[in-house]
GROMACS .gro file of C-alpha atoms in nm:
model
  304
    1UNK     CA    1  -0.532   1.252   0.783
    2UNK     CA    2  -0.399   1.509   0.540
    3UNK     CA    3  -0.609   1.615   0.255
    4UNK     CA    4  -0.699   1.425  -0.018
    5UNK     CA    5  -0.981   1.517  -0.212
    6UNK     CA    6  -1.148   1.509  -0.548
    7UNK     CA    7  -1.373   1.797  -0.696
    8UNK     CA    8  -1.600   1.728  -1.028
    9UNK     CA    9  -1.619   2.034  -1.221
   10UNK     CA   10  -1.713   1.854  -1.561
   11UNK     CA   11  -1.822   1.506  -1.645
   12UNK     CA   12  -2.034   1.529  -1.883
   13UNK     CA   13  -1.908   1.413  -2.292
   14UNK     CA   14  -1.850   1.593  -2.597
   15UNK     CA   15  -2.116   1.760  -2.596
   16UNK     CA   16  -2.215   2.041  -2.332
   17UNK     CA   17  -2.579   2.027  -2.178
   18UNK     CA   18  -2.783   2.229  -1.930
   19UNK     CA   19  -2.700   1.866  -1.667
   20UNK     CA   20  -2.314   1.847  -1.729
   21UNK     CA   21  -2.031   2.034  -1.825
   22UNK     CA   22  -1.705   1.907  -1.995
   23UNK     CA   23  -1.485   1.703  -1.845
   24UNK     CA   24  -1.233   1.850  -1.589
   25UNK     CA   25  -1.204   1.755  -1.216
   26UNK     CA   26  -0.932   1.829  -0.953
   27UNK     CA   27  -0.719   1.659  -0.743
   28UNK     CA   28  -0.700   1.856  -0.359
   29UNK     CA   29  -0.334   1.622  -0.201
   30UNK     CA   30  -0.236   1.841   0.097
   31UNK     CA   31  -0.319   2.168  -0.089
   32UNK     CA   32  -0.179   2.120  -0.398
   33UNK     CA   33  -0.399   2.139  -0.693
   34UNK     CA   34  -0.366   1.890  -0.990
   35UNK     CA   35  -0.615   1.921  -1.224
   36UNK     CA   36  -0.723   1.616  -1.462
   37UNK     CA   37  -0.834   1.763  -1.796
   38UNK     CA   38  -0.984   2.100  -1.895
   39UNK     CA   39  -1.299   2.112  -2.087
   40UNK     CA   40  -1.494   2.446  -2.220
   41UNK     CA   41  -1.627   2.621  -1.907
   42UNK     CA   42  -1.382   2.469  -1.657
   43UNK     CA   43  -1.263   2.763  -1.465
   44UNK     CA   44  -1.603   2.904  -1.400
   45UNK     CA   45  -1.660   2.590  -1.233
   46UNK     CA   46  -1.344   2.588  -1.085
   47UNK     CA   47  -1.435   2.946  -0.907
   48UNK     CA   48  -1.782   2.762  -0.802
   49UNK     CA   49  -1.604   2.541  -0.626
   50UNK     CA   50  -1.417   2.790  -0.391
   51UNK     CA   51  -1.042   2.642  -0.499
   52UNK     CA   52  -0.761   2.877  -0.505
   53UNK     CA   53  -0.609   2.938  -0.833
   54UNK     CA   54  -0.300   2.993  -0.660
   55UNK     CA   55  -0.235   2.661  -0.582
   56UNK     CA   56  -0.306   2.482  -0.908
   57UNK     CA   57   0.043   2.411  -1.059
   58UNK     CA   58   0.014   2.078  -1.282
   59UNK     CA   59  -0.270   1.992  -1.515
   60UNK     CA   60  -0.300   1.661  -1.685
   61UNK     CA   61  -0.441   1.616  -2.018
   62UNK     CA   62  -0.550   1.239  -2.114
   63UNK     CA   63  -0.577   1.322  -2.521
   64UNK     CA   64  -0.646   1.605  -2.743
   65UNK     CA   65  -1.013   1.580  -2.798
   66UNK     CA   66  -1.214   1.902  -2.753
   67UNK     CA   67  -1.421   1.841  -2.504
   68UNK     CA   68  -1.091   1.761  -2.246
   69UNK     CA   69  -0.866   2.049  -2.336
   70UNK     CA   70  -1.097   2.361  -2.491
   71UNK     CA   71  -1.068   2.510  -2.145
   72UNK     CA   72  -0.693   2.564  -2.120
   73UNK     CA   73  -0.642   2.886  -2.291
   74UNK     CA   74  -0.922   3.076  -2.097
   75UNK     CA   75  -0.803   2.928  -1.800
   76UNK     CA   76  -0.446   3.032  -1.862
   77UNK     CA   77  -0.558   3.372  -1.923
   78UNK     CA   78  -0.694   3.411  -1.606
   79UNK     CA   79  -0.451   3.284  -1.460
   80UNK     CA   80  -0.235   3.603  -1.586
   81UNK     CA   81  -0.508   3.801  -1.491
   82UNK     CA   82  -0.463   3.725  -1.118
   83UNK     CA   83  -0.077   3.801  -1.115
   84UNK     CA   84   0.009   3.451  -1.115
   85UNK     CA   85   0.428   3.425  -1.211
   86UNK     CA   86   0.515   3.078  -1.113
   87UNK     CA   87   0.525   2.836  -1.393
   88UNK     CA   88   0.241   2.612  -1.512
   89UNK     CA   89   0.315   2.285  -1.591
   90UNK     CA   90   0.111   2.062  -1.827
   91UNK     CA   91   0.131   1.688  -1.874
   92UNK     CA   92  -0.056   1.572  -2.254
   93UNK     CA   93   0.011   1.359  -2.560
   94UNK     CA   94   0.154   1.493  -2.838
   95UNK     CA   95   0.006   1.752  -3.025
   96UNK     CA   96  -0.124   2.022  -2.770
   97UNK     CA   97   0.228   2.182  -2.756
   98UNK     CA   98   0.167   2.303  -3.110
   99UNK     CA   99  -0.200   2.382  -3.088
  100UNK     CA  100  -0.205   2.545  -2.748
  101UNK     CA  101   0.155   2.736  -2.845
  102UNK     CA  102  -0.035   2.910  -3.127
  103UNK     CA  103  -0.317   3.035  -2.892
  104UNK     CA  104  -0.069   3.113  -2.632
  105UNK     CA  105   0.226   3.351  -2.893
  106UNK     CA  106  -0.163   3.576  -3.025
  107UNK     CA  107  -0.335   3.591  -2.682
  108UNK     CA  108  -0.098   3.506  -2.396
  109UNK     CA  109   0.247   3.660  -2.463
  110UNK     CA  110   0.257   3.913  -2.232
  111UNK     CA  111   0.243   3.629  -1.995
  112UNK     CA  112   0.416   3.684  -1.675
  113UNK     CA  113   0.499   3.317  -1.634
  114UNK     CA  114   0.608   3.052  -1.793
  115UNK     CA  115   0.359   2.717  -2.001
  116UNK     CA  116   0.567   2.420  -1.980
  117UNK     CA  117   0.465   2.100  -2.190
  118UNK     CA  118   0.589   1.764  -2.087
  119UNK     CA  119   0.489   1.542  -2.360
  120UNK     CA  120   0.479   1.150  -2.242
  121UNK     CA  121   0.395   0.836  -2.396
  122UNK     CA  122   0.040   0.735  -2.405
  123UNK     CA  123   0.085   0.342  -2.533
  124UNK     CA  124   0.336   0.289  -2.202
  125UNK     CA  125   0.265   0.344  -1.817
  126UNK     CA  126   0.552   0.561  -1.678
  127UNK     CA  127   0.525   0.776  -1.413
  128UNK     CA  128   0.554   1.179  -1.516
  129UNK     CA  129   0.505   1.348  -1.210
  130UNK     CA  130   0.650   1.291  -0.866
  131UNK     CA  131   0.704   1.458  -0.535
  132UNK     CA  132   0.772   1.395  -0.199
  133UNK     CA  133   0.411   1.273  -0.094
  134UNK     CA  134   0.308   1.175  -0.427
  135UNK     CA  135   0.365   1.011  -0.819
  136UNK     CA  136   0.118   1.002  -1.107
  137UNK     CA  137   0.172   0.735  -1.401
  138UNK     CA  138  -0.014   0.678  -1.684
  139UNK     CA  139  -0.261   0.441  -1.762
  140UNK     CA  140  -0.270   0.335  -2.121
  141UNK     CA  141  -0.662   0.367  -2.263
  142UNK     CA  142  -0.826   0.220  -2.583
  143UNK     CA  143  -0.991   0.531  -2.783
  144UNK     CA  144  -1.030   0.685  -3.133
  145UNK     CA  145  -0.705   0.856  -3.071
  146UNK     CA  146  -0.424   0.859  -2.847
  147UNK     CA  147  -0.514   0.860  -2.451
  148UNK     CA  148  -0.423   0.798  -2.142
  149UNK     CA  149  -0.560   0.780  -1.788
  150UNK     CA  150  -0.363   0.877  -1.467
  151UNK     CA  151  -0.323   0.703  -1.152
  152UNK     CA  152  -0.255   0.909  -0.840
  153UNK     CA  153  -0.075   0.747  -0.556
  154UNK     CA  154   0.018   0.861  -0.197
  155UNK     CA  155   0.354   0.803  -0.075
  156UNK     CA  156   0.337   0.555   0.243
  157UNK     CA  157   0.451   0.768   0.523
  158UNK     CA  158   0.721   0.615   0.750
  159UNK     CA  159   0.573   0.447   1.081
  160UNK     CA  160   0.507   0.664   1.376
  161UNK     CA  161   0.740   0.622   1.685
  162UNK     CA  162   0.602   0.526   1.962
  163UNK     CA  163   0.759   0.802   2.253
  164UNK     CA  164   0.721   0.582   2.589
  165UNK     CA  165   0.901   0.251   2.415
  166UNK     CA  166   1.186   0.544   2.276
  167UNK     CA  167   1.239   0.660   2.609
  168UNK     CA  168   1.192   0.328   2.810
  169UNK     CA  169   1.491   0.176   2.593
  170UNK     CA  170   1.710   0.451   2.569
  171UNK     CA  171   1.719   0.435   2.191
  172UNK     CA  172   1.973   0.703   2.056
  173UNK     CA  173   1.854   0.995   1.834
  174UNK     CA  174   2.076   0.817   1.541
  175UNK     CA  175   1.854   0.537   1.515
  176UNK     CA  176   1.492   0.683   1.502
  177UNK     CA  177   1.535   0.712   1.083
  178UNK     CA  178   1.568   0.359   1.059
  179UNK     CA  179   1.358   0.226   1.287
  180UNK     CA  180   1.074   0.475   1.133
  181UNK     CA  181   1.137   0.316   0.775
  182UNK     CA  182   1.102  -0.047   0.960
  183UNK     CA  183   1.439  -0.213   1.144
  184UNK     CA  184   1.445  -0.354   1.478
  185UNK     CA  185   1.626  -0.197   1.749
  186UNK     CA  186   1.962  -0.408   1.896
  187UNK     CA  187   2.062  -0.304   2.266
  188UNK     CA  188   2.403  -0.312   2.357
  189UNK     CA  189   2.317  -0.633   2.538
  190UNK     CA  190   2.225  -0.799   2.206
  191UNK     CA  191   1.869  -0.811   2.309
  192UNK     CA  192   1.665  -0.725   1.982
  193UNK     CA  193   1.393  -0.494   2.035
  194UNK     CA  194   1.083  -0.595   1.746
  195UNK     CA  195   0.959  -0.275   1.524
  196UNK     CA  196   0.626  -0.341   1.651
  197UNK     CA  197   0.668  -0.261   1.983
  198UNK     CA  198   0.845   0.049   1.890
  199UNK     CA  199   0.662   0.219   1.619
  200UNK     CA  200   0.246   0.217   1.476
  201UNK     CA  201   0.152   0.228   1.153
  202UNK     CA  202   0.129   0.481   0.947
  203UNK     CA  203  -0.253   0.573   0.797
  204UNK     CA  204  -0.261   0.347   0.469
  205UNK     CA  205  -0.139   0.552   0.127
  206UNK     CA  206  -0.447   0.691  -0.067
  207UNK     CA  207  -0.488   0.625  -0.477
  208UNK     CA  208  -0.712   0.761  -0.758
  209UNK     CA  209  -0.742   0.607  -1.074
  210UNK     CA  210  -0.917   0.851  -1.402
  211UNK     CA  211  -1.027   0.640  -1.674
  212UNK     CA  212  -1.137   0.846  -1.937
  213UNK     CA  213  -1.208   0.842  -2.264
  214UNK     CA  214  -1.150   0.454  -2.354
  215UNK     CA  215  -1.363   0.154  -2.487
  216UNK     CA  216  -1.376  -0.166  -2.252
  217UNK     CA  217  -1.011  -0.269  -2.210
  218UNK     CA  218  -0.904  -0.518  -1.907
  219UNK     CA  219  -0.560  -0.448  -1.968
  220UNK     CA  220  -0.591  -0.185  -1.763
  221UNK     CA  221  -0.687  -0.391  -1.450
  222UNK     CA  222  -0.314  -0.466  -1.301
  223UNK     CA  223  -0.260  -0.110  -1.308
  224UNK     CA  224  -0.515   0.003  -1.087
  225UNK     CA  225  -0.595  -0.306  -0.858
  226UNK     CA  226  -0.692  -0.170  -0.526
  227UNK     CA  227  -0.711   0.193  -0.588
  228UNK     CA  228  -0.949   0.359  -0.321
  229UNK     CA  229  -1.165   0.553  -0.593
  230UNK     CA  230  -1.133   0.496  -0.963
  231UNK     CA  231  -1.326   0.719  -1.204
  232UNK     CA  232  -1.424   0.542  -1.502
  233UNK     CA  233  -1.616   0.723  -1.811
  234UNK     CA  234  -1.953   0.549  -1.889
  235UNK     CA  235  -2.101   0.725  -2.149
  236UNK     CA  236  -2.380   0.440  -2.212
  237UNK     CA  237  -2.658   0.258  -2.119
  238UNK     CA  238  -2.579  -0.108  -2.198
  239UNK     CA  239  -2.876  -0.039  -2.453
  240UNK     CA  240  -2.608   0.118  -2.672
  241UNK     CA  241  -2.302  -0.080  -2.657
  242UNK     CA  242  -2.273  -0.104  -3.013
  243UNK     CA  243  -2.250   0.242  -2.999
  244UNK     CA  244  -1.975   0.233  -2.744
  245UNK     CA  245  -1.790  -0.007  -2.927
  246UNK     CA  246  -1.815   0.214  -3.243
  247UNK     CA  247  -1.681   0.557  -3.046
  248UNK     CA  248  -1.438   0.374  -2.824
  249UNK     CA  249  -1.660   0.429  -2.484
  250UNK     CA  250  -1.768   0.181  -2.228
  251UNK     CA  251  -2.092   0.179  -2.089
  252UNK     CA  252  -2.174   0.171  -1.762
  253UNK     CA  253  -2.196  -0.182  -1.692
  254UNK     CA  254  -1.840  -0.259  -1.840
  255UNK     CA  255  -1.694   0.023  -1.584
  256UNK     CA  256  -1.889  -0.206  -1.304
  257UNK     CA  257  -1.726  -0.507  -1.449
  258UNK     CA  258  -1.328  -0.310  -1.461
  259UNK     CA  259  -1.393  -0.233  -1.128
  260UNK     CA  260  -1.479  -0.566  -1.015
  261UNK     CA  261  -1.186  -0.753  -1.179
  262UNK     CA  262  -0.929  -0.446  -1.011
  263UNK     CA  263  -1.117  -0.516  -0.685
  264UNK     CA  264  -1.136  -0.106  -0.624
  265UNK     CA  265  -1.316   0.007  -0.323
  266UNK     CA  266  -1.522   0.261  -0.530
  267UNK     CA  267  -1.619   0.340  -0.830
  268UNK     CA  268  -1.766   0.669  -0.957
  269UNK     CA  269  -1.923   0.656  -1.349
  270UNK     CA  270  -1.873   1.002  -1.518
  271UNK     CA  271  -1.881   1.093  -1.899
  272UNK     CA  272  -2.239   1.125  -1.979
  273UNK     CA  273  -2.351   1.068  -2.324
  274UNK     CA  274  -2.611   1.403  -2.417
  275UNK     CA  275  -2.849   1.137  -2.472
  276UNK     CA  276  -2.950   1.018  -2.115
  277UNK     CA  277  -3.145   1.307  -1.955
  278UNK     CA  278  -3.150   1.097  -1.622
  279UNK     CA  279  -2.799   0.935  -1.540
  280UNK     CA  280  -2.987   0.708  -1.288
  281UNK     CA  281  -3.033   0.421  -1.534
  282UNK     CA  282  -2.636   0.389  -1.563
  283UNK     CA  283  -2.599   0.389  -1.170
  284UNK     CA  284  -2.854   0.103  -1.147
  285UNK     CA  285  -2.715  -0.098  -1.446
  286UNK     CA  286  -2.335  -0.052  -1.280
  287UNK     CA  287  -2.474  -0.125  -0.928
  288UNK     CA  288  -2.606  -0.456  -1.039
  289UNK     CA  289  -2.194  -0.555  -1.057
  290UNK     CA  290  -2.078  -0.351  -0.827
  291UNK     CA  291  -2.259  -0.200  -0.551
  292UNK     CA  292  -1.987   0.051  -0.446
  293UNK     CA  293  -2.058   0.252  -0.687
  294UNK     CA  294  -2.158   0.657  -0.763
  295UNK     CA  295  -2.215   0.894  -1.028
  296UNK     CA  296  -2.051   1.218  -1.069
  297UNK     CA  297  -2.140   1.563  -1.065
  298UNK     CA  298  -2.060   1.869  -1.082
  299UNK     CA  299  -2.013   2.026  -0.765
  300UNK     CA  300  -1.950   1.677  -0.629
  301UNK     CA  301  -1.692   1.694  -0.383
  302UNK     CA  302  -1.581   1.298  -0.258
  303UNK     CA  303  -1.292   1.297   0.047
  304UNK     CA  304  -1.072   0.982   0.026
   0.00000   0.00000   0.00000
């Protein structure tokens, strides 16, 4: 199977600690780099994790909060730095176009490329990034201020043809597109040859959900039922939910319970509170819901 695979750089919260950095994390889909958020410090981790700068071309911001953006400017500087001239796309809520602008006219504007903004709508799910393998839409999240998560889905690839059936019925070149995308074959007989015998599936599409930052929402559930790997923040202990409920966080038990109700195949807790000094407690209260479940960390590297 082609690539597909997830790198933590960051995933700790708002505040930076000798365990966790930031929040930041990238998306590895056949080579190309998407990277979700960019806190302080994220492009010395990004170097730590041997990715090529090169092939990082969208980043996605889920909401303007220090702690998921403070890394852009450095990391667009270095970007210059290493010759890059293709443009850089970023996907955010309103706002960062004039913060980031600012930064970009005083320490950026010799700049041999181009920072493009696409601003999109955090209260709606629409999809704002699409390819031929690939669309991202937005996952409307429950925080202090605007945010959005992102879900990441593969492209089903057309069935593969099965050469010896091709051959043994003598189908013409003409009709290989269709019956790759699913028809039947009809011999000039009339005798109607079933897909199934033709073609075998393709491997099943790959999806990522990020949920992060947001308070325990189950509106959210429809929109990523089923995903192979959803990252949801869970920066407390069930000991503080009141404090959860006051920041608009979850804790770790109400990702468990999300991920239960979307019936995702794993789940991966990120977005350490400061507080915890041992993120273990979190993995055994989410565990106790659902048992598919890991922490992040930096370095972490998890192949779907």
């Amino acid at each position: 199977m082609e690539k597909f695979e997830l790198d933590i750089l960051g995933c700790g919260s708002a505040t930076p600690t000798t365990l966790h950095n930031p929040s930041s994390q990238v998306l590895n889909i056949r080579e190309k780099l998407f990277m979700i958020d960019c806190g302080e410090g994220t492009q010395l981790q990004f170097r730590r994790s041997k990715l090529r700068f090169g092939r990082l071309n969208q980043i996605f911001i889920s909401h303007l909060h220090g702690d998921h953006c403070f890394g852009l400017i450095g990391l667009i500087s270095t970007l210059a730095l290493l010759g890059r001239t293709g443009d850089l796309f970023i996907h955010s809520v309103a706002g960062l176009e004039r913060t980031l602008r600012a930064e970009l006219d005083f320490f950026c504007r010799d700049n041999p490329f181009q920072v493009k903004i696409n601003v999109f709508d955090p209260h709606n799910s629409e999809t704002i990034y699409e390819d031929r393998s690939l669309t991202v839409k937005t996952i409307p999240l429950s925080h202090r201020v605007p945010c959005a998560g992102f879900l990441f889905q593969e492209k089903q690839k057309e069935a593969h043809l099965l050469p010896d059936m091709i051959k043994f019925y003598n189908i013409p070149v003409k009709e290989l597109s269709r019956i790759k995308q699913g028809a039947d074959f009809i011999t000039e007989e009339g005798k109607v040859v079933p897909n199934g015998i033709l073609t075998k599936p393709s491997e099943p599409a790959r999806s990522y959900a990020y949920c992060s930052d947001t308070a325990y929402d189950e509106r959210i559930v429809p929109l990523i039922e089923g995903v192979d790997l959803l990252y949801h923040e869970s920066t407390f202990a069930d000991s503080d939910i009141a404090r959860a409920k006051e920041t608009g966080h979850s804790t770790a038990r109400q990702a468990a319970q999300i991920a239960k109700m979307a019936k995702v195949k794993k789940l991966m807790l990120g977005h350490f509170s400061a507080r915890y000094p041992d993120n273990s407690i979190l993995l055994e209260e989410a565990r106790e819901i659902f048992p598919e479940t890991i922490l992040a960390n930096e370095g972490l590297r998890e192949k779907l």
